[in-house]
Amino acid sequence: MPKKYQIHPKPAPPIFEPIARLTAIEVEGCLGCLQCVKRSSCVFRVYDHRHFNAVQVIDTCDTECVNCMRCVQECKKNIIGRVINPRYLAMGDSYWTPSMIESIWKMAASGKIPVSGAGYRGPFCGPGFDQMWTDMSEIVRPTRDGIHGREYISTVVELGRKPSHLAFDDKGRLAVDMPPCLEIPLPIILGSPERKLIHDDALEAIVQAAKDTGTLAIVDFPDATGLVGHQAGSLIVRFDPLTDSLEELGDVAGILVPDGEEVLDAIAAIKRWKPSVVTGVKVRLDEHAADRSLFLAGHGAEILYLQADHRGNGFGAETDVFVTRLMRRVHMKLVEASVRGEVSILVSGGIGMAEHVAKIVICGADAVVVDTALRAAMESRLENDAVDGFVDPPQSGKLPAAHAAQRIVNLLAAWHAQLLEVMGAMGMREVRRLRGEVGRAMFFEDLEKGHFAPIFGERRADAAPAEADYPGAAIDWVYPASGTKADHCPSRFRNPFGKFRVTRSSACIACGKCADICAYGVHVMAGGRLLAPRSAKCRGADHCRNLGRFCGDLCPTEAIRVGDDPSFQTFGDPRWPAELIVATWSEAETGRPPENGLEYRVGKSGGGFDRIDIQFPKTMDRADFSPSEVDLSVPLNRRTDDNRPRLTIGFPVYGGGMSFGSVSLTTMVSRAMAYKAFGSFTCTGEGGYPEVLKPYRDNVITQVATGLFGVREETIQWAPIVEFKYAQGAKPGLGGHLLGDKVTPAVAKMREAVEGNALFSPFPFHSVYSVEDHKKHIDWIKAVNERALISVKVSTPTDVDMVAVGSYYAGAHIVHIDGSYGGTGAAPDIAKKNIAMPIEYAIPKVHQFLKNEGVRDQITLIASGGIRTAWDIAKAIALGADGVVIGTAEMIALECIRCAACESGRGCPRGIATTDPELSTMYSTDYASQRLINLFHSFAVQLQDILWRLGMRSVRELVGRSDVLVHRDYGKR
């Protein structure tokens, strides 16, 4: 076995203060109370050691704040707020986004893989690389653990010409002259940006980092013969035959020449000068690139260096085509001509994240050249200039060379580790085998055609948006199945959030007219004085103007101002916009959908459930039954060859696995109490079965995951359902993560581990490499607990349908498919978006395959991974699921704000996903269980209303009824 390649990062903190996404604001009116929330509410004590950098005009409070918003919501006078930092928004552009630059900064400082909680927080799909998902292996295609395990995953690539065939003489000796070859330990070469963009120290840092990591750096001829000439062995030189002289070069590793009419003559001259040097040709990715690459490959080119622009777009007629398509086009042209194996391909343009490396290799590259990302690693702000493109502020790029080199080394260390994560999830041992393997990737267009087109018809760019048909009136039915009514359970925080901010100036004369005309309780008179405006109740100026009763217009002294609340813009994301978060809080408080105009049905991800609507019939006679009579129960054991209990859940939802360690015991018990009230189940996750859950064991699923943490025969015997967790959608193919800070003595005892040590579940089950092994696992649990149903939780690879049917034949009662956009306590960021398919595609794929196999009515199909609302639930069932699992929605109900600080340290600042003894007491089980009961009640009455409006008496009638769905991007067949 070759020596395992590793890059050893060292801390390289930023010289310049990072630019924070948010900045704190504070208005006048401080009460001067003795227990300021700046001290009492901030878990991270950012106010205690804050300072103001006058040179860089940065408040360290902003850079260290995690945006948990506790201080904002707990200030007695409500004078603290947050706003989006305009300097942050000014960084980069629509491609090199501020968040991408910020991520590069963090990796360059630490060398660590970015890990966070709360699941994926981006759009459903995006341009460029965001239209690709990589595959993963499950059960029958074992993964490889190249980071935490002992397996070796090679990232070595060889660059240069390869012979088309081998020949041997009569003595068995090689009879073919082997051309020179460059071997580098990872498929990344460092490209120095345009010389005008970087200082000498930055160039030296790039070359030094290449040497330290064993790779190569591409530099200009003047620098190769001057500033960095002493590092010749680590250099590939940009060489112009018309102006540069070969005799001036040292013993460089390679030479790049620009494409042109005389390029073959130039290469021949280089080979005459030094046959051992590897040559390459720079080819612009334009409309001629594929043909030109074929010509050069057929005439002996050793390396083709394909160049896109810095945003990953092509040139010439291909300016709107992304590098993945252009690379694929060149690769396939060479494959069809049977010369692809003879030439190496480098590609540059838009490579800014570790996943970009894996994806462009899948599209056909051997290795990538990174350049713009190096500037970001060296603390460039990449501030956008309308004339010259990216221009750094004067102070950027002036880091000491050694420090800058270490930051680049750290970035490569983080990228290398993430590349191992992606390859390991796919079960691949060598990056060379990843080249061109598009069968191990999923593309947006293919997923849409394969899984949505049969349902929604033809996808058209000019299709008129489908009209959503949503109820206009508040729902006021009691859900009869649970026996538990919703009960008002207000927020534990003083200051609620709203979309609008209402202020009164000193011109206010307290006449009370605003209180008389406001129908929503924003303005309130008490004892002859006006109370401070209750902004969270405001519906906005436009809404009230349409009603002819806007307070700002009718105030006699024009003292009232109504505008967007800046703090409302600072939290949330496309998956969970601030409006949806606050609407879910409202549901958890009241037990019904909000009546203040907040959107509570969909998010703003731009795809999936957020582009699918339910189409109700315009006329239907429903007089013979009411919404409250709609049956929401779902049977979980549908096997006719099985005599195990016929368990049924009261509504089509049960709780996802959340382990002790990732969340507090208070959270775990509260979930069990709420699901018991609704006749459903919660799940222990993979952290063991705490004793405090025993009173609820008839409503608790226990999980057997790959780490077997806390798994004992007695806990298996307690459970009515045992869940095998083969994979989790938020980190498919990677196993579980629990970072050391959260492994407290209690957690360590439960998991039979060592306090403070990070715990990583292996992947996969190392006793399961086939469906036959899978069946043995299930038989084991069935023998230990003769009454338990067996659930198999898997992620969503390309063959998820085969995994599902294999699980049925192995004896499972429930197949639980978990899509890639679900929540998690901690996961590498690279896994939360880039591996496995979203659940919206997986549900119809699995449902239809099981139907075709003739076993759909024998298995219960449960879906999860980004299901947030009652409307998502209904859409998932209509696509083919029997029911769903939720998790993040429960955390939101407990007033999670998705600050993503749940993975380490003290954990969740709001006391939800934490093992910290102090934070775990922030709320009681009575409070939390009631909030969850209220949320479930709201979901239930919405589902009853949806089904009633569809003319269905049972949720089981909705399963697979995709004909009631429309997609806003399709013309319905």
mmCIF file with all atom_site columns, C-alpha atoms in Angstrom, residues 704-788:
data_model
loop_
_atom_site.group_PDB
_atom_site.id
_atom_site.type_symbol
_atom_site.label_atom_id
_atom_site.label_alt_id
_atom_site.label_comp_id
_atom_site.label_asym_id
_atom_site.label_entity_id
_atom_site.label_seq_id
_atom_site.pdbx_PDB_ins_code
_atom_site.Cartn_x
_atom_site.Cartn_y
_atom_site.Cartn_z
_atom_site.occupancy
_atom_site.B_iso_or_equiv
_atom_site.pdbx_formal_charge
_atom_site.auth_seq_id
_atom_site.auth_comp_id
_atom_site.auth_asym_id
_atom_site.auth_atom_id
_atom_site.pdbx_PDB_model_num
ATOM 1  C CA . VAL A 1 704 ? -29.570 0.807   15.533 1.00 0.00 ? 704 VAL A CA 1
ATOM 2  C CA . ALA A 1 705 ? -26.964 2.786   13.620 1.00 0.00 ? 705 ALA A CA 1
ATOM 3  C CA . THR A 1 706 ? -23.523 1.889   12.341 1.00 0.00 ? 706 THR A CA 1
ATOM 4  C CA . GLY A 1 707 ? -21.768 2.995   15.544 1.00 0.00 ? 707 GLY A CA 1
ATOM 5  C CA . LEU A 1 708 ? -24.060 0.808   17.722 1.00 0.00 ? 708 LEU A CA 1
ATOM 6  C CA . PHE A 1 709 ? -23.787 3.491   20.415 1.00 0.00 ? 709 PHE A CA 1
ATOM 7  C CA . GLY A 1 710 ? -25.819 2.526   23.463 1.00 0.00 ? 710 GLY A CA 1
ATOM 8  C CA . VAL A 1 711 ? -27.485 -0.408  21.687 1.00 0.00 ? 711 VAL A CA 1
ATOM 9  C CA . ARG A 1 712 ? -28.429 -3.164  24.123 1.00 0.00 ? 712 ARG A CA 1
ATOM 10 C CA . GLU A 1 713 ? -30.798 -6.087  23.893 1.00 0.00 ? 713 GLU A CA 1
ATOM 11 C CA . GLU A 1 714 ? -33.029 -4.653  26.595 1.00 0.00 ? 714 GLU A CA 1
ATOM 12 C CA . THR A 1 715 ? -33.465 -1.361  24.760 1.00 0.00 ? 715 THR A CA 1
ATOM 13 C CA . ILE A 1 716 ? -34.314 -3.266  21.587 1.00 0.00 ? 716 ILE A CA 1
ATOM 14 C CA . GLN A 1 717 ? -36.905 -5.206  23.561 1.00 0.00 ? 717 GLN A CA 1
ATOM 15 C CA . TRP A 1 718 ? -38.489 -1.994  24.873 1.00 0.00 ? 718 TRP A CA 1
ATOM 16 C CA . ALA A 1 719 ? -39.251 -0.645  21.405 1.00 0.00 ? 719 ALA A CA 1
ATOM 17 C CA . PRO A 1 720 ? -42.354 -1.272  19.278 1.00 0.00 ? 720 PRO A CA 1
ATOM 18 C CA . ILE A 1 721 ? -40.299 -0.231  16.223 1.00 0.00 ? 721 ILE A CA 1
ATOM 19 C CA . VAL A 1 722 ? -36.572 -0.716  15.677 1.00 0.00 ? 722 VAL A CA 1
ATOM 20 C CA . GLU A 1 723 ? -34.962 1.412   13.004 1.00 0.00 ? 723 GLU A CA 1
ATOM 21 C CA . PHE A 1 724 ? -31.783 0.450   11.193 1.00 0.00 ? 724 PHE A CA 1
ATOM 22 C CA . LYS A 1 725 ? -30.071 3.662   10.146 1.00 0.00 ? 725 LYS A CA 1
ATOM 23 C CA . TYR A 1 726 ? -27.973 2.852   7.126  1.00 0.00 ? 726 TYR A CA 1
ATOM 24 C CA . ALA A 1 727 ? -27.639 6.486   6.139  1.00 0.00 ? 727 ALA A CA 1
ATOM 25 C CA . GLN A 1 728 ? -28.888 9.965   6.918  1.00 0.00 ? 728 GLN A CA 1
ATOM 26 C CA . GLY A 1 729 ? -29.885 12.391  4.200  1.00 0.00 ? 729 GLY A CA 1
ATOM 27 C CA . ALA A 1 730 ? -27.939 15.303  5.642  1.00 0.00 ? 730 ALA A CA 1
ATOM 28 C CA . LYS A 1 731 ? -24.700 13.312  5.603  1.00 0.00 ? 731 LYS A CA 1
ATOM 29 C CA . PRO A 1 732 ? -25.209 10.339  3.267  1.00 0.00 ? 732 PRO A CA 1
ATOM 30 C CA . GLY A 1 733 ? -22.402 7.843   3.128  1.00 0.00 ? 733 GLY A CA 1
ATOM 31 C CA . LEU A 1 734 ? -20.524 9.464   6.004  1.00 0.00 ? 734 LEU A CA 1
ATOM 32 C CA . GLY A 1 735 ? -21.970 8.048   9.218  1.00 0.00 ? 735 GLY A CA 1
ATOM 33 C CA . GLY A 1 736 ? -22.831 10.111  12.269 1.00 0.00 ? 736 GLY A CA 1
ATOM 34 C CA . HIS A 1 737 ? -20.834 12.970  13.772 1.00 0.00 ? 737 HIS A CA 1
ATOM 35 C CA . LEU A 1 738 ? -20.822 14.076  17.386 1.00 0.00 ? 738 LEU A CA 1
ATOM 36 C CA . LEU A 1 739 ? -18.023 16.503  18.084 1.00 0.00 ? 739 LEU A CA 1
ATOM 37 C CA . GLY A 1 740 ? -16.031 16.201  21.293 1.00 0.00 ? 740 GLY A CA 1
ATOM 38 C CA . ASP A 1 741 ? -17.382 19.323  22.992 1.00 0.00 ? 741 ASP A CA 1
ATOM 39 C CA . LYS A 1 742 ? -20.815 17.708  23.239 1.00 0.00 ? 742 LYS A CA 1
ATOM 40 C CA . VAL A 1 743 ? -19.594 14.400  24.639 1.00 0.00 ? 743 VAL A CA 1
ATOM 41 C CA . THR A 1 744 ? -20.287 15.233  28.286 1.00 0.00 ? 744 THR A CA 1
ATOM 42 C CA . PRO A 1 745 ? -19.913 12.635  31.057 1.00 0.00 ? 745 PRO A CA 1
ATOM 43 C CA . ALA A 1 746 ? -23.598 11.701  30.721 1.00 0.00 ? 746 ALA A CA 1
ATOM 44 C CA . VAL A 1 747 ? -23.352 11.364  26.960 1.00 0.00 ? 747 VAL A CA 1
ATOM 45 C CA . ALA A 1 748 ? -20.118 9.378   27.218 1.00 0.00 ? 748 ALA A CA 1
ATOM 46 C CA . LYS A 1 749 ? -21.705 6.997   29.702 1.00 0.00 ? 749 LYS A CA 1
ATOM 47 C CA . MET A 1 750 ? -24.747 6.446   27.517 1.00 0.00 ? 750 MET A CA 1
ATOM 48 C CA . ARG A 1 751 ? -22.625 5.835   24.417 1.00 0.00 ? 751 ARG A CA 1
ATOM 49 C CA . GLU A 1 752 ? -19.952 3.854   26.274 1.00 0.00 ? 752 GLU A CA 1
ATOM 50 C CA . ALA A 1 753 ? -17.334 6.291   25.017 1.00 0.00 ? 753 ALA A CA 1
ATOM 51 C CA . VAL A 1 754 ? -14.710 8.642   26.411 1.00 0.00 ? 754 VAL A CA 1
ATOM 52 C CA . GLU A 1 755 ? -15.719 12.091  27.621 1.00 0.00 ? 755 GLU A CA 1
ATOM 53 C CA . GLY A 1 756 ? -14.609 14.885  25.304 1.00 0.00 ? 756 GLY A CA 1
ATOM 54 C CA . ASN A 1 757 ? -13.726 12.579  22.400 1.00 0.00 ? 757 ASN A CA 1
ATOM 55 C CA . ALA A 1 758 ? -15.426 13.162  19.071 1.00 0.00 ? 758 ALA A CA 1
ATOM 56 C CA . LEU A 1 759 ? -17.563 10.222  18.008 1.00 0.00 ? 759 LEU A CA 1
ATOM 57 C CA . PHE A 1 760 ? -17.838 9.227   14.376 1.00 0.00 ? 760 PHE A CA 1
ATOM 58 C CA . SER A 1 761 ? -20.067 6.388   13.293 1.00 0.00 ? 761 SER A CA 1
ATOM 59 C CA . PRO A 1 762 ? -18.412 4.184   10.687 1.00 0.00 ? 762 PRO A CA 1
ATOM 60 C CA . PHE A 1 763 ? -20.038 3.788   7.337  1.00 0.00 ? 763 PHE A CA 1
ATOM 61 C CA . PRO A 1 764 ? -21.511 1.442   6.315  1.00 0.00 ? 764 PRO A CA 1
ATOM 62 C CA . PHE A 1 765 ? -22.413 -1.358  8.712  1.00 0.00 ? 765 PHE A CA 1
ATOM 63 C CA . HIS A 1 766 ? -19.255 -3.383  8.352  1.00 0.00 ? 766 HIS A CA 1
ATOM 64 C CA . SER A 1 767 ? -21.315 -6.535  8.689  1.00 0.00 ? 767 SER A CA 1
ATOM 65 C CA . VAL A 1 768 ? -23.579 -5.676  5.737  1.00 0.00 ? 768 VAL A CA 1
ATOM 66 C CA . TYR A 1 769 ? -22.353 -5.857  2.158  1.00 0.00 ? 769 TYR A CA 1
ATOM 67 C CA . SER A 1 770 ? -25.351 -7.450  0.455  1.00 0.00 ? 770 SER A CA 1
ATOM 68 C CA . VAL A 1 771 ? -29.105 -7.805  0.735  1.00 0.00 ? 771 VAL A CA 1
ATOM 69 C CA . GLU A 1 772 ? -28.457 -11.219 2.282  1.00 0.00 ? 772 GLU A CA 1
ATOM 70 C CA . ASP A 1 773 ? -26.377 -9.589  5.023  1.00 0.00 ? 773 ASP A CA 1
ATOM 71 C CA . HIS A 1 774 ? -29.112 -6.994  5.377  1.00 0.00 ? 774 HIS A CA 1
ATOM 72 C CA . LYS A 1 775 ? -31.654 -9.757  5.934  1.00 0.00 ? 775 LYS A CA 1
ATOM 73 C CA . LYS A 1 776 ? -29.455 -11.292 8.634  1.00 0.00 ? 776 LYS A CA 1
ATOM 74 C CA . HIS A 1 777 ? -29.453 -7.930  10.432 1.00 0.00 ? 777 HIS A CA 1
ATOM 75 C CA . ILE A 1 778 ? -33.229 -7.728  10.310 1.00 0.00 ? 778 ILE A CA 1
ATOM 76 C CA . ASP A 1 779 ? -33.585 -11.352 11.427 1.00 0.00 ? 779 ASP A CA 1
ATOM 77 C CA . TRP A 1 780 ? -31.318 -10.582 14.388 1.00 0.00 ? 780 TRP A CA 1
ATOM 78 C CA . ILE A 1 781 ? -33.587 -7.803  15.604 1.00 0.00 ? 781 ILE A CA 1
ATOM 79 C CA . LYS A 1 782 ? -36.685 -9.877  14.978 1.00 0.00 ? 782 LYS A CA 1
ATOM 80 C CA . ALA A 1 783 ? -35.227 -12.638 17.123 1.00 0.00 ? 783 ALA A CA 1
ATOM 81 C CA . VAL A 1 784 ? -34.394 -10.236 19.953 1.00 0.00 ? 784 VAL A CA 1
ATOM 82 C CA . ASN A 1 785 ? -37.817 -8.555  19.885 1.00 0.00 ? 785 ASN A CA 1
ATOM 83 C CA . GLU A 1 786 ? -40.595 -10.752 18.543 1.00 0.00 ? 786 GLU A CA 1
ATOM 84 C CA . ARG A 1 787 ? -43.164 -7.943  18.476 1.00 0.00 ? 787 ARG A CA 1
ATOM 85 C CA . ALA A 1 788 ? -41.131 -5.120  16.958 1.00 0.00 ? 788 ALA A CA 1
#
